[in-house]
């Protein structure tokens, strides 16, 4: 049995690493879309698969102020995020299907505190911490862009 486990362990690790679970650098090659928050235009990466959402903005050392990441889920639910292996301070905007921000949460880097939506949502937009506050964007604000058109 020990021999079987010794032979199986490298195969399991290789398959997980090949699936991206052992990713060491940031994911920079995701599809992008444009969003607008009033007169402010955003260039956001789209995290639409479970693996892309799991990795999110981990291991990223910097991000331009007009960029972010939009997490899209298959169906609305209470979405909770944490910041394990995430180096940047971020703000998460929990957004409903119509593009309305339900709530905003500031998140501290490299923590495992859970930050959740106030009600079920399908979208979460992560931006550099302070971006929403500097623009005067709060809960109830309407975002626009292709993901919110149904």
PDB file of C-alpha atoms in Angstrom:
ATOM      1  CA  UNK A   1       0.000   0.000   0.000  1.00  0.00           C
ATOM      2  CA  UNK A   2       2.846   2.412   0.814  1.00  0.00           C
ATOM      3  CA  UNK A   3       4.387   1.845  -2.600  1.00  0.00           C
ATOM      4  CA  UNK A   4       1.040   2.599  -4.246  1.00  0.00           C
ATOM      5  CA  UNK A   5       0.716   5.875  -2.311  1.00  0.00           C
ATOM      6  CA  UNK A   6       4.295   6.868  -3.147  1.00  0.00           C
ATOM      7  CA  UNK A   7       3.598   6.300  -6.827  1.00  0.00           C
ATOM      8  CA  UNK A   8       0.193   8.006  -6.730  1.00  0.00           C
ATOM      9  CA  UNK A   9       1.244  11.156  -4.811  1.00  0.00           C
ATOM     10  CA  UNK A  10       3.394  12.685  -7.618  1.00  0.00           C
ATOM     11  CA  UNK A  11       0.618  12.036 -10.134  1.00  0.00           C
ATOM     12  CA  UNK A  12      -1.963  13.755  -7.949  1.00  0.00           C
ATOM     13  CA  UNK A  13       0.325  16.741  -7.354  1.00  0.00           C
ATOM     14  CA  UNK A  14       1.064  17.042 -11.075  1.00  0.00           C
ATOM     15  CA  UNK A  15      -2.616  16.998 -11.965  1.00  0.00           C
ATOM     16  CA  UNK A  16      -3.418  19.701  -9.380  1.00  0.00           C
ATOM     17  CA  UNK A  17      -0.458  21.808 -10.493  1.00  0.00           C
ATOM     18  CA  UNK A  18      -1.536  21.414 -14.101  1.00  0.00           C
ATOM     19  CA  UNK A  19      -5.006  22.633 -13.163  1.00  0.00           C
ATOM     20  CA  UNK A  20      -3.486  25.845 -11.794  1.00  0.00           C
ATOM     21  CA  UNK A  21      -3.974  25.095  -8.099  1.00  0.00           C
ATOM     22  CA  UNK A  22      -0.242  25.490  -7.504  1.00  0.00           C
ATOM     23  CA  UNK A  23      -0.085  28.813  -9.344  1.00  0.00           C
ATOM     24  CA  UNK A  24       2.695  31.001  -8.005  1.00  0.00           C
ATOM     25  CA  UNK A  25       2.260  34.166 -10.067  1.00  0.00           C
ATOM     26  CA  UNK A  26      -0.764  36.357 -10.713  1.00  0.00           C
ATOM     27  CA  UNK A  27      -3.265  35.418 -13.410  1.00  0.00           C
ATOM     28  CA  UNK A  28      -2.910  38.181 -15.965  1.00  0.00           C
ATOM     29  CA  UNK A  29      -4.310  36.469 -19.056  1.00  0.00           C
ATOM     30  CA  UNK A  30      -8.035  36.397 -18.257  1.00  0.00           C
ATOM     31  CA  UNK A  31     -10.569  37.883 -20.678  1.00  0.00           C
ATOM     32  CA  UNK A  32     -11.359  41.553 -20.090  1.00  0.00           C
ATOM     33  CA  UNK A  33     -14.420  43.741 -20.337  1.00  0.00           C
ATOM     34  CA  UNK A  34     -15.217  47.406 -19.890  1.00  0.00           C
ATOM     35  CA  UNK A  35     -17.491  48.652 -17.113  1.00  0.00           C
ATOM     36  CA  UNK A  36     -18.634  52.149 -16.264  1.00  0.00           C
ATOM     37  CA  UNK A  37     -19.436  53.734 -12.930  1.00  0.00           C
ATOM     38  CA  UNK A  38     -20.987  56.971 -14.114  1.00  0.00           C
ATOM     39  CA  UNK A  39     -18.220  58.847 -15.918  1.00  0.00           C
ATOM     40  CA  UNK A  40     -15.514  56.472 -14.621  1.00  0.00           C
ATOM     41  CA  UNK A  41     -14.430  53.740 -17.018  1.00  0.00           C
ATOM     42  CA  UNK A  42     -13.014  50.453 -15.725  1.00  0.00           C
ATOM     43  CA  UNK A  43     -10.951  47.801 -17.465  1.00  0.00           C
ATOM     44  CA  UNK A  44     -11.665  44.577 -15.585  1.00  0.00           C
ATOM     45  CA  UNK A  45     -10.548  40.997 -15.887  1.00  0.00           C
ATOM     46  CA  UNK A  46     -13.334  38.397 -15.846  1.00  0.00           C
ATOM     47  CA  UNK A  47     -13.078  35.474 -13.439  1.00  0.00           C
ATOM     48  CA  UNK A  48     -15.853  33.123 -14.556  1.00  0.00           C
ATOM     49  CA  UNK A  49     -14.655  29.589 -13.803  1.00  0.00           C
ATOM     50  CA  UNK A  50     -14.298  28.098 -10.316  1.00  0.00           C
ATOM     51  CA  UNK A  51     -10.490  28.017 -10.655  1.00  0.00           C
ATOM     52  CA  UNK A  52     -10.276  31.604 -11.932  1.00  0.00           C
ATOM     53  CA  UNK A  53     -12.478  32.771  -9.052  1.00  0.00           C
ATOM     54  CA  UNK A  54     -10.425  30.779  -6.542  1.00  0.00           C
ATOM     55  CA  UNK A  55      -7.150  32.402  -7.659  1.00  0.00           C
ATOM     56  CA  UNK A  56      -8.645  35.870  -8.199  1.00  0.00           C
ATOM     57  CA  UNK A  57      -6.103  38.625  -7.569  1.00  0.00           C
ATOM     58  CA  UNK A  58      -3.728  36.437  -5.532  1.00  0.00           C
ATOM     59  CA  UNK A  59       0.000  37.145  -5.825  1.00  0.00           C
ATOM     60  CA  UNK A  60      -0.509  40.458  -7.629  1.00  0.00           C
ATOM     61  CA  UNK A  61       1.891  43.128  -6.343  1.00  0.00           C
ATOM     62  CA  UNK A  62       0.241  46.079  -8.091  1.00  0.00           C
ATOM     63  CA  UNK A  63      -2.785  46.964 -10.155  1.00  0.00           C
ATOM     64  CA  UNK A  64      -3.494  50.169 -12.074  1.00  0.00           C
ATOM     65  CA  UNK A  65      -6.199  52.343 -10.470  1.00  0.00           C
ATOM     66  CA  UNK A  66      -8.681  51.965 -13.355  1.00  0.00           C
ATOM     67  CA  UNK A  67      -8.389  48.146 -13.376  1.00  0.00           C
ATOM     68  CA  UNK A  68     -10.058  45.457 -11.307  1.00  0.00           C
ATOM     69  CA  UNK A  69     -11.512  41.968 -11.434  1.00  0.00           C
ATOM     70  CA  UNK A  70     -15.153  41.020 -11.894  1.00  0.00           C
ATOM     71  CA  UNK A  71     -16.095  37.646 -10.454  1.00  0.00           C
ATOM     72  CA  UNK A  72     -19.156  36.158 -12.152  1.00  0.00           C
ATOM     73  CA  UNK A  73     -21.046  33.252 -10.622  1.00  0.00           C
ATOM     74  CA  UNK A  74     -23.517  30.936 -12.348  1.00  0.00           C
ATOM     75  CA  UNK A  75     -26.345  31.881  -9.997  1.00  0.00           C
ATOM     76  CA  UNK A  76     -27.041  34.415  -7.286  1.00  0.00           C
ATOM     77  CA  UNK A  77     -26.015  33.491  -3.766  1.00  0.00           C
ATOM     78  CA  UNK A  78     -24.468  35.032  -0.694  1.00  0.00           C
ATOM     79  CA  UNK A  79     -20.887  35.407  -1.922  1.00  0.00           C
ATOM     80  CA  UNK A  80     -18.037  35.461   0.600  1.00  0.00           C
ATOM     81  CA  UNK A  81     -14.426  36.406  -0.115  1.00  0.00           C
ATOM     82  CA  UNK A  82     -11.163  36.305   1.812  1.00  0.00           C
ATOM     83  CA  UNK A  83      -7.668  37.607   1.090  1.00  0.00           C
ATOM     84  CA  UNK A  84      -5.367  34.618   1.565  1.00  0.00           C
ATOM     85  CA  UNK A  85      -2.280  35.093  -0.665  1.00  0.00           C
ATOM     86  CA  UNK A  86      -3.626  38.456  -1.850  1.00  0.00           C
ATOM     87  CA  UNK A  87      -1.012  41.176  -1.457  1.00  0.00           C
ATOM     88  CA  UNK A  88      -3.063  44.277  -2.339  1.00  0.00           C
ATOM     89  CA  UNK A  89      -5.632  45.955  -0.086  1.00  0.00           C
ATOM     90  CA  UNK A  90      -8.901  45.675  -1.991  1.00  0.00           C
ATOM     91  CA  UNK A  91     -12.521  46.750  -1.796  1.00  0.00           C
ATOM     92  CA  UNK A  92     -15.154  44.247  -2.896  1.00  0.00           C
ATOM     93  CA  UNK A  93     -18.378  45.571  -4.399  1.00  0.00           C
ATOM     94  CA  UNK A  94     -21.126  42.966  -4.277  1.00  0.00           C
ATOM     95  CA  UNK A  95     -23.292  43.626  -7.346  1.00  0.00           C
ATOM     96  CA  UNK A  96     -26.732  42.333  -8.349  1.00  0.00           C
ATOM     97  CA  UNK A  97     -27.771  41.197 -11.843  1.00  0.00           C
ATOM     98  CA  UNK A  98     -28.877  44.715 -12.804  1.00  0.00           C
ATOM     99  CA  UNK A  99     -25.454  46.188 -11.933  1.00  0.00           C
ATOM    100  CA  UNK A 100     -26.531  47.801  -8.658  1.00  0.00           C
ATOM    101  CA  UNK A 101     -23.974  47.704  -5.837  1.00  0.00           C
ATOM    102  CA  UNK A 102     -25.533  45.905  -2.856  1.00  0.00           C
ATOM    103  CA  UNK A 103     -22.695  46.544  -0.412  1.00  0.00           C
ATOM    104  CA  UNK A 104     -18.991  47.407  -0.305  1.00  0.00           C
ATOM    105  CA  UNK A 105     -16.379  45.832   1.960  1.00  0.00           C
ATOM    106  CA  UNK A 106     -12.740  46.847   2.503  1.00  0.00           C
ATOM    107  CA  UNK A 107     -10.476  43.812   2.765  1.00  0.00           C
ATOM    108  CA  UNK A 108      -7.064  43.594   4.391  1.00  0.00           C
ATOM    109  CA  UNK A 109      -4.248  41.744   2.535  1.00  0.00           C
ATOM    110  CA  UNK A 110      -3.243  38.210   3.492  1.00  0.00           C
ATOM    111  CA  UNK A 111      -6.105  37.560   5.904  1.00  0.00           C
ATOM    112  CA  UNK A 112      -8.657  34.786   6.078  1.00  0.00           C
ATOM    113  CA  UNK A 113     -11.473  36.958   7.422  1.00  0.00           C
ATOM    114  CA  UNK A 114     -14.688  36.290   5.521  1.00  0.00           C
ATOM    115  CA  UNK A 115     -16.344  39.252   3.741  1.00  0.00           C
ATOM    116  CA  UNK A 116     -19.845  38.526   2.436  1.00  0.00           C
ATOM    117  CA  UNK A 117     -22.576  40.079   0.341  1.00  0.00           C
ATOM    118  CA  UNK A 118     -25.537  41.518   2.260  1.00  0.00           C
ATOM    119  CA  UNK A 119     -27.902  39.582  -0.041  1.00  0.00           C
ATOM    120  CA  UNK A 120     -27.584  37.057  -2.891  1.00  0.00           C
ATOM    121  CA  UNK A 121     -25.594  38.382  -5.881  1.00  0.00           C
ATOM    122  CA  UNK A 122     -23.946  36.939  -8.998  1.00  0.00           C
ATOM    123  CA  UNK A 123     -21.159  39.506  -9.339  1.00  0.00           C
ATOM    124  CA  UNK A 124     -18.313  40.769  -7.167  1.00  0.00           C
ATOM    125  CA  UNK A 125     -16.082  43.595  -8.399  1.00  0.00           C
ATOM    126  CA  UNK A 126     -12.704  43.941  -6.679  1.00  0.00           C
ATOM    127  CA  UNK A 127     -10.830  47.229  -7.014  1.00  0.00           C
ATOM    128  CA  UNK A 128      -7.876  48.799  -5.227  1.00  0.00           C
ATOM    129  CA  UNK A 129      -8.959  49.815  -1.740  1.00  0.00           C
ATOM    130  CA  UNK A 130     -10.146  53.412  -1.683  1.00  0.00           C
ATOM    131  CA  UNK A 131     -11.134  53.563  -5.362  1.00  0.00           C
ATOM    132  CA  UNK A 132     -14.880  53.525  -4.674  1.00  0.00           C
ATOM    133  CA  UNK A 133     -14.590  55.996  -1.776  1.00  0.00           C
ATOM    134  CA  UNK A 134     -12.522  58.462  -3.842  1.00  0.00           C
ATOM    135  CA  UNK A 135     -15.173  58.401  -6.562  1.00  0.00           C
ATOM    136  CA  UNK A 136     -18.075  58.753  -4.099  1.00  0.00           C
ATOM    137  CA  UNK A 137     -19.486  55.369  -5.121  1.00  0.00           C
ATOM    138  CA  UNK A 138     -21.592  53.645  -2.451  1.00  0.00           C
ATOM    139  CA  UNK A 139     -24.214  50.919  -2.072  1.00  0.00           C
ATOM    140  CA  UNK A 140     -27.133  51.596  -4.426  1.00  0.00           C
ATOM    141  CA  UNK A 141     -24.880  52.969  -7.180  1.00  0.00           C
ATOM    142  CA  UNK A 142     -25.546  51.671 -10.699  1.00  0.00           C
ATOM    143  CA  UNK A 143     -22.715  50.108 -12.732  1.00  0.00           C
ATOM    144  CA  UNK A 144     -23.046  49.487 -16.455  1.00  0.00           C
ATOM    145  CA  UNK A 145     -21.414  47.131 -18.918  1.00  0.00           C
ATOM    146  CA  UNK A 146     -21.941  43.951 -20.904  1.00  0.00           C
ATOM    147  CA  UNK A 147     -22.109  41.563 -17.902  1.00  0.00           C
ATOM    148  CA  UNK A 148     -25.175  43.386 -16.546  1.00  0.00           C
ATOM    149  CA  UNK A 149     -27.142  43.272 -19.818  1.00  0.00           C
ATOM    150  CA  UNK A 150     -29.525  40.334 -19.892  1.00  0.00           C
TER     151      UNK A 150
END
